[in-house]
Coordinates of C-alpha atoms and ligand atoms in Angstrom, one line a residue:
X1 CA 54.5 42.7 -2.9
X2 CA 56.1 43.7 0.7
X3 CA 59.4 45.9 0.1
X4 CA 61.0 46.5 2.8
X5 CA 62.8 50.1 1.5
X6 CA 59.1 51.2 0.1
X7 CA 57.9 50.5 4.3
X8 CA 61.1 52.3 5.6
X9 CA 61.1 56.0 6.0
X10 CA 63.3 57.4 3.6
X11 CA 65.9 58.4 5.3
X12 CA 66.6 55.1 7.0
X13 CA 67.2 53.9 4.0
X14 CA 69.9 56.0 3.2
X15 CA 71.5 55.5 6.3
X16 CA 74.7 53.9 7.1
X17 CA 75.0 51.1 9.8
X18 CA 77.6 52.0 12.3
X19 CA 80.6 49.3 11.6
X20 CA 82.6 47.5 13.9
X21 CA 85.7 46.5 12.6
X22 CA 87.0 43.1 13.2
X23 CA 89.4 42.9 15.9
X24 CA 90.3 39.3 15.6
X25 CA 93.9 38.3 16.7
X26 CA 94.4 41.9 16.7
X27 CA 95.7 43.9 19.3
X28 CA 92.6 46.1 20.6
X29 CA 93.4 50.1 20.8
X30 CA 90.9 51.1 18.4
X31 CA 87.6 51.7 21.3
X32 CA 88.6 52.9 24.7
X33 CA 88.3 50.1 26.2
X34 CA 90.3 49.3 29.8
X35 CA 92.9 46.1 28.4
X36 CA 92.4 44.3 32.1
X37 CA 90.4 41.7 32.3
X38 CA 88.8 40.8 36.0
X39 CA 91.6 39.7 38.6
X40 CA 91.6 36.3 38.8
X41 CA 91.2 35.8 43.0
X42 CA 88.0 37.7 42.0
X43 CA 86.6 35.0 39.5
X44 CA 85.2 32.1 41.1
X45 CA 83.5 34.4 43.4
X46 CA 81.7 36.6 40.4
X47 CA 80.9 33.1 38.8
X48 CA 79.1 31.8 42.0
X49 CA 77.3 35.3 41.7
X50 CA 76.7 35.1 38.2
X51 CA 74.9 31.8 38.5
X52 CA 72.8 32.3 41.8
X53 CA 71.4 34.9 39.8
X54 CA 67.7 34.2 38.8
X55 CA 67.3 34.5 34.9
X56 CA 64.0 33.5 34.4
X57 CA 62.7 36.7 36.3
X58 CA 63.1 40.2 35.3
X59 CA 65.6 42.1 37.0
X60 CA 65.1 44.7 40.0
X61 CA 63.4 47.1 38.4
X62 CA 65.0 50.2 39.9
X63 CA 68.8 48.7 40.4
X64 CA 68.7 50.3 44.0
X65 CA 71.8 48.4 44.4
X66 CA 73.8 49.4 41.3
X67 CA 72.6 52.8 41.7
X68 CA 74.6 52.4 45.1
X69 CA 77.8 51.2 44.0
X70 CA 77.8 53.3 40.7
X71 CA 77.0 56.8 43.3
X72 CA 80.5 55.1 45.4
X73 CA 82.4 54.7 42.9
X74 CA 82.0 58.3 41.2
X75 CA 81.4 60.0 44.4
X76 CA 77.8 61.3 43.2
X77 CA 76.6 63.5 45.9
X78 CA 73.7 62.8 47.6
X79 CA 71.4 65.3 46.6
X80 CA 71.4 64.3 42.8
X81 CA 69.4 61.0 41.3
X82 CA 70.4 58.8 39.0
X83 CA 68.7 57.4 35.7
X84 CA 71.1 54.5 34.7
X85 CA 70.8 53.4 30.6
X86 CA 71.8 50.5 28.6
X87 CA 75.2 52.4 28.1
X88 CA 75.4 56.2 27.9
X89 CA 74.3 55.7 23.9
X90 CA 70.7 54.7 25.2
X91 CA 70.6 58.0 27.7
X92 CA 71.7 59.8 24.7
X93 CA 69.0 58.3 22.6
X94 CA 66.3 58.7 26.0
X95 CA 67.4 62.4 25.7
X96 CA 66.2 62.7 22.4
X97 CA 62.8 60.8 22.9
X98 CA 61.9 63.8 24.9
X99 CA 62.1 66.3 22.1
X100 CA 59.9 67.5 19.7
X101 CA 59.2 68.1 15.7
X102 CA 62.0 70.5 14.8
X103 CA 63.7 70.5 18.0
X104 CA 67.8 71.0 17.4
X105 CA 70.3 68.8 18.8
X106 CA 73.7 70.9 18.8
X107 CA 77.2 69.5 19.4
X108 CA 80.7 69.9 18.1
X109 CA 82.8 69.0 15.4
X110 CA 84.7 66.7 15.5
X111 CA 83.1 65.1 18.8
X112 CA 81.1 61.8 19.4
X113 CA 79.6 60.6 16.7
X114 CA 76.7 59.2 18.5
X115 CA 74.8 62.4 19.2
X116 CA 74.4 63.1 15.4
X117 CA 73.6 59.4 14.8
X118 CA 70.8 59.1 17.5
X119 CA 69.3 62.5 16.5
X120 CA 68.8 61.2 12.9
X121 CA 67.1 57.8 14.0
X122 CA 65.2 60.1 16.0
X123 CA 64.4 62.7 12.9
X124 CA 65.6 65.9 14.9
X125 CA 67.7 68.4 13.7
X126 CA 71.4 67.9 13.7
X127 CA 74.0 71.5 14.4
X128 CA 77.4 70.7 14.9
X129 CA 80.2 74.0 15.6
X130 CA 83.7 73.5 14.3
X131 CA 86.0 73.8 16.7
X132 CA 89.0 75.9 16.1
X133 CA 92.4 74.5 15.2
X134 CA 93.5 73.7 18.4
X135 CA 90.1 71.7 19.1
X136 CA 88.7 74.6 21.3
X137 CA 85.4 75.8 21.1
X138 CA 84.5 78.7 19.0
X139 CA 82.9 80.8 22.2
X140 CA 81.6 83.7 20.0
X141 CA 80.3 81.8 17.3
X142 CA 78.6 79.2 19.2
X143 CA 76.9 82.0 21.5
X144 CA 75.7 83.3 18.6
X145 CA 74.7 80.0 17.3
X146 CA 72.5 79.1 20.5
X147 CA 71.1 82.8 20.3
X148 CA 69.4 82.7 17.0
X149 CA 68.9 78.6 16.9
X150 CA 67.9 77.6 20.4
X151 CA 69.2 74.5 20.3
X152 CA 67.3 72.3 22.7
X153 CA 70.0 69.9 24.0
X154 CA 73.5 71.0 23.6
X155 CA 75.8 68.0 24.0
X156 CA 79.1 68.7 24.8
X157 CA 81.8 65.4 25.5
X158 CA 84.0 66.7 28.6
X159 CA 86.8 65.4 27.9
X160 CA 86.4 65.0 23.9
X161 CA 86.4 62.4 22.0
X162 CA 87.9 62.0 19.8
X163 CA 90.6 64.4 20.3
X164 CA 91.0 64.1 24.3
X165 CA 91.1 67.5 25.5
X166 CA 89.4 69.3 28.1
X167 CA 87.4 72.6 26.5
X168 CA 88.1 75.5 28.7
X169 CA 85.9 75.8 31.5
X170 CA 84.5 79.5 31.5
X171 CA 83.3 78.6 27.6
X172 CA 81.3 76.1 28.7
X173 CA 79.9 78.0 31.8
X174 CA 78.9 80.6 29.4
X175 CA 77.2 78.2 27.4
X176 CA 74.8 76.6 30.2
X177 CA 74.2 80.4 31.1
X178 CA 72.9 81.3 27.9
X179 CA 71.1 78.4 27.0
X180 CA 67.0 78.3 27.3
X181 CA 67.5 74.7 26.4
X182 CA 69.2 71.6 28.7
X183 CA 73.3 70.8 28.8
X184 CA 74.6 67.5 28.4
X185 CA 78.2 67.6 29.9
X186 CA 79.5 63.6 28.7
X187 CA 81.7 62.9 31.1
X188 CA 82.8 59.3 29.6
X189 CA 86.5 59.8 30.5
X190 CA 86.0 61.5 33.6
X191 CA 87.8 58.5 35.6
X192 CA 91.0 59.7 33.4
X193 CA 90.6 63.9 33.6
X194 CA 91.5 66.5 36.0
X195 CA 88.0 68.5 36.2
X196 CA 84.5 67.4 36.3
X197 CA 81.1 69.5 36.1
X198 CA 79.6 67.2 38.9
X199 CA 79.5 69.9 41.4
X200 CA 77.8 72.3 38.9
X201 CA 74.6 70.3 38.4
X202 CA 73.4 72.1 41.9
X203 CA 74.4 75.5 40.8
X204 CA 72.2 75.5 37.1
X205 CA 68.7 74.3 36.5
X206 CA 69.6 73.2 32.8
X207 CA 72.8 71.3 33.4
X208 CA 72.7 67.2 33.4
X209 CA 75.5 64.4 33.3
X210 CA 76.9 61.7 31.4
X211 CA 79.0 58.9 32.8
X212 CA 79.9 55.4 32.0
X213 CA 81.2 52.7 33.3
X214 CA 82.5 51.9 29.5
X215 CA 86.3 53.5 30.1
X216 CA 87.4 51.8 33.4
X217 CA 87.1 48.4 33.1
X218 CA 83.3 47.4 32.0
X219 CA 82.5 48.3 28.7
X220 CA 80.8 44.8 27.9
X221 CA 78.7 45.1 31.0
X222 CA 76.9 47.9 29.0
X223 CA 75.8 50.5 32.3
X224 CA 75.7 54.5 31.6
X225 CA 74.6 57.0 34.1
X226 CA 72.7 60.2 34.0
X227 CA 73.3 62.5 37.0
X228 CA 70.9 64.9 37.6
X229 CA 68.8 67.2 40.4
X230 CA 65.8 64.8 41.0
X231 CA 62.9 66.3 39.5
X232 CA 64.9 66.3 36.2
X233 CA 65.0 62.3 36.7
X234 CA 61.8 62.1 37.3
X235 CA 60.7 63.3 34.2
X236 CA 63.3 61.2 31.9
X237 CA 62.4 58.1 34.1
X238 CA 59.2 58.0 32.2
X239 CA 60.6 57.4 28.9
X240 CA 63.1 54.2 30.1
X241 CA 62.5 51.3 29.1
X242 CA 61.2 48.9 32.1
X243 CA 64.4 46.8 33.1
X244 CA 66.8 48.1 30.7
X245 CA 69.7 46.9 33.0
X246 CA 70.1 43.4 32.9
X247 CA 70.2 40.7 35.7
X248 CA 73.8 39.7 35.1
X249 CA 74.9 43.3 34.5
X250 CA 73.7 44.3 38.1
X251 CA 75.2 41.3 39.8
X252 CA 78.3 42.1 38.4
X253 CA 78.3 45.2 39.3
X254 CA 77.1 45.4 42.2
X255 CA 79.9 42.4 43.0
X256 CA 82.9 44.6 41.2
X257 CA 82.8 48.1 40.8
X258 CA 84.0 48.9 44.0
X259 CA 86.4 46.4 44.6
X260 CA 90.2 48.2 44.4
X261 CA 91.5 46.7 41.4
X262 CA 89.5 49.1 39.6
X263 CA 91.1 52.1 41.0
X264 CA 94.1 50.1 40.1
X265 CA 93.5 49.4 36.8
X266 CA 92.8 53.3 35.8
X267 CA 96.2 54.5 38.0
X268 CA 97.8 52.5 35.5
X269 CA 96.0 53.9 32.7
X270 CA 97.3 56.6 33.7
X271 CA 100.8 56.3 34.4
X272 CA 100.7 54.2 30.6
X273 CA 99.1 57.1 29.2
X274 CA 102.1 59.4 30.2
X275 CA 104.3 56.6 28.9
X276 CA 103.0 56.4 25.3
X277 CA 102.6 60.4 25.0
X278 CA 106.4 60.9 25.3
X279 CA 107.1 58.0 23.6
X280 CA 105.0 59.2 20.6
X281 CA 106.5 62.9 21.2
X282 CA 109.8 61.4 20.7
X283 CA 109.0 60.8 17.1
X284 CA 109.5 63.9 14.6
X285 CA 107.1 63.1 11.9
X286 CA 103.7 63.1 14.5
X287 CA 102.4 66.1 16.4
X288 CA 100.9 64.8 19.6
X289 CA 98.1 66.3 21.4
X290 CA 98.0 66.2 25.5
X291 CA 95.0 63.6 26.9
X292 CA 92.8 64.0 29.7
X293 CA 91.3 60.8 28.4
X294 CA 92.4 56.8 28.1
X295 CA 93.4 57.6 24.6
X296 CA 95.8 59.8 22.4
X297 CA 95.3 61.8 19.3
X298 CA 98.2 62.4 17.2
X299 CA 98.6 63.7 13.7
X300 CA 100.9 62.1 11.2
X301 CA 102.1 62.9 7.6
X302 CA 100.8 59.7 6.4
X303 CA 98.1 58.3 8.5
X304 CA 96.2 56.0 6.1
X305 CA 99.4 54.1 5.4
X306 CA 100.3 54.1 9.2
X307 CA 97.5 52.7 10.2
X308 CA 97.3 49.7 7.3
X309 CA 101.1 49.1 9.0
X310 CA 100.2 48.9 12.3
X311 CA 97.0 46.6 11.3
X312 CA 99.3 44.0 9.4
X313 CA 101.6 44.0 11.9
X314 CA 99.0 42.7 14.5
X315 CA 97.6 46.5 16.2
X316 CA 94.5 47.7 15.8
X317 CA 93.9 51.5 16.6
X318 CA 91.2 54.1 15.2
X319 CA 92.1 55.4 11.7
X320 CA 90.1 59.1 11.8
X321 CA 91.4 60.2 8.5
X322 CA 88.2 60.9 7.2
X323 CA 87.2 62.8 10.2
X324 CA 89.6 64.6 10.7
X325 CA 92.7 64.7 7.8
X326 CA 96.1 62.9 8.5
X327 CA 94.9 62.0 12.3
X328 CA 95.1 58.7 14.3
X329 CA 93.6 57.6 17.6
X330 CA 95.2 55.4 19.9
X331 CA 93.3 54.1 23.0
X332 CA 95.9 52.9 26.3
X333 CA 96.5 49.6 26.3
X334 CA 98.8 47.3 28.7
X335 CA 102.2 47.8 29.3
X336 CA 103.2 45.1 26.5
X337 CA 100.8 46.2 24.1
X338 CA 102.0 49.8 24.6
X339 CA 105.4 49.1 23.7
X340 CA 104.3 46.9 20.6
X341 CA 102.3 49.9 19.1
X342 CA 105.3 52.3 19.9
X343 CA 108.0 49.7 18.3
X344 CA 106.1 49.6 15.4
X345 CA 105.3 53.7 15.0
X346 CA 108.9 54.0 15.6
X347 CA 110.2 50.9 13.2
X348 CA 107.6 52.7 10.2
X349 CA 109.2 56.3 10.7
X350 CA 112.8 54.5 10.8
Ligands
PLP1 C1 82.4 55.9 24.7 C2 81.6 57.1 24.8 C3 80.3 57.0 25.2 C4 79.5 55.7 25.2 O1 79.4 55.1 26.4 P1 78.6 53.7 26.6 O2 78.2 53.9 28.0 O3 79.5 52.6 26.3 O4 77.4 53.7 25.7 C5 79.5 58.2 25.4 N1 80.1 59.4 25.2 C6 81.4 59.5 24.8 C7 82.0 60.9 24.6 C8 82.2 58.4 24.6 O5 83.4 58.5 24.1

């Protein structure tokens, strides 16, 4: 008889599935996701789009088009290709296809949790640094760490998720220096931080990009980036799948990205962002920690019992207790739903 955990390598089936919790009638701050939905005067236009669009062929093969509007609206420079992914996860994933038996994947903890996830599926091996306390990285040790293990993708989230911060630039410059292997800078939030690595890819050979179009406004559209000299995409390009972006993905972004309510949209992130960190800093039971992101970390005395509050009360935010002790994440939302979550951190603290 067929069993399907005798067929399965062993250790998928110890493996977890990644849960999504269920956001229904909840208010969303749990997943980084912009709160605006498209502008309505743009609607009828991206419907009439939408359904010109031929469905029963397979899409433009190379998304010359996308590739176009993504390069505008992130200012890519000329002289670097793009590779564009099913979402950043499937780059991440495409990054590991390229590795070998024993080859190390190296990251930091806490970060994203995708990069140890993808390297299981994969069957590389995972090396994670702590950070220190302050959720910097450990220069010496990880120096160290890349000297005796050669790591041979170092993925490092710039700004981090989940704690929002910008590591310190000269660390990570030391890094791509001495590593033999390639540097992943994730730039995910990079609509949201004050530094980028984008003008870095030309100075080292072993230095690519992340980006998504996830965090400002387009997370269901499903789109990641990898930024890179060409003859680095060239290689990768091999090992995508053949139209792994979607008809109905590139017409609507093609249609949107660059329109100006985009711009728009993240300014207010922004300004909301600086809103809910003093509001939160106003409260004496939570240490808050600055954001270069569309999200806020904070630490609270009792953050299980917080986040069941905020949940029956009709908020949904990310609940990293187990990650990393006592901590919440809350991801930007409108205006209203700003002042909702705050009202009700404040009420449970009253
Ligand atoms: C959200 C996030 C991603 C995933 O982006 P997708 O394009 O939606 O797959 C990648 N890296 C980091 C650090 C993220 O926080």
């Amino acid at each position: 008889m067929f069993e399907i955990k005798k067929w399965l390598r062993s250790d998928i089936v110890n493996l977890d599935s990644y849960i999504v919790p269920s956001s229904h009638n909840l208010i969303k701050l749990d997943a980084m996701e912009s709160p605006y939905p498209i502008p309505t005067h743009l609607e009828r236009s991206l419907n009439e789009k939408l359904l010109a669009t031929p469905i029963n062929r397979y899409p433009n093969a190379n998304a010359d088009e996308t590739k176009k509007q993504c390069r505008l609206l992130m200012d890519i420079p000329e002289n670097y290709d793009i590779l564009l992914g099913n979402g950043s996860d499937e780059l991440i994933q495409l990054l590991s296809f390229a590795c070998g038996k024993n080859d190390i994947l190296m990251s930091f903890e806490p970060s994203f949790v995708m990069y140890e996830m993808i390297a299981k599926w994969t069957q590389l091996q995972y090396l994670s640094v702590a950070l220190t306390n302050d959720f910097e990285i450990n220069l010496a040790k990880t120096l160290t760490i890349i000297e005796e293990k050669q790591p041979k993708i170092i993925f490092i989230a710039y700004p981090n998720n989940p704690t929002g911060n910008l590591f310190n630039r000269q660390s990570i410059e030391k890094i791509i220096q001495k590593s033999k292997g390639l540097v992943v800078l994730d730039e995910a939030y990079y609509a949201y931080a004050k530094d980028s690595f984008i003008n870095d890819i030309a100075k080292y050979d072993n230095l690519v990009l992340l980006r998504t179009i996830s965090k400002v406004g387009f997370a269901g559209l499903r789109l990641g980036l990898l930024i890179a000299k060409p003859e680095i995409i060239t290689q990768f390009n091999k090992l995508r799948m053949p139209y792994n972006i979607n008809n109905l993905t590139q017409t609507s972004v093609n249609f949107l990205l660059n329109q100006d309510y985009v711009q728009t949209q993240i300014k207010k992130t922004l300004s909301q962002r600086a809103w809910v960190f003093n509001a939160l800093k106003n409260i004496n039971a939570l240490v808050v920690f600055e954001s270069q992101a569309n999200f806020i970390l904070f630490k609270t005395t009792k953050a299980n019992d917080l986040f069941a509050y905020l949940k029956e009360n009709g908020v949904l935010i990310k609940n990293l207790n187990a990650l990393i002790k006592n901590h919440l994440r809350v991801t930007i939302g409108t205006e209203r739903e700003n002042k909702i979550f705050i009202d009700l951190v404040t009420k449970f603290y009253d």
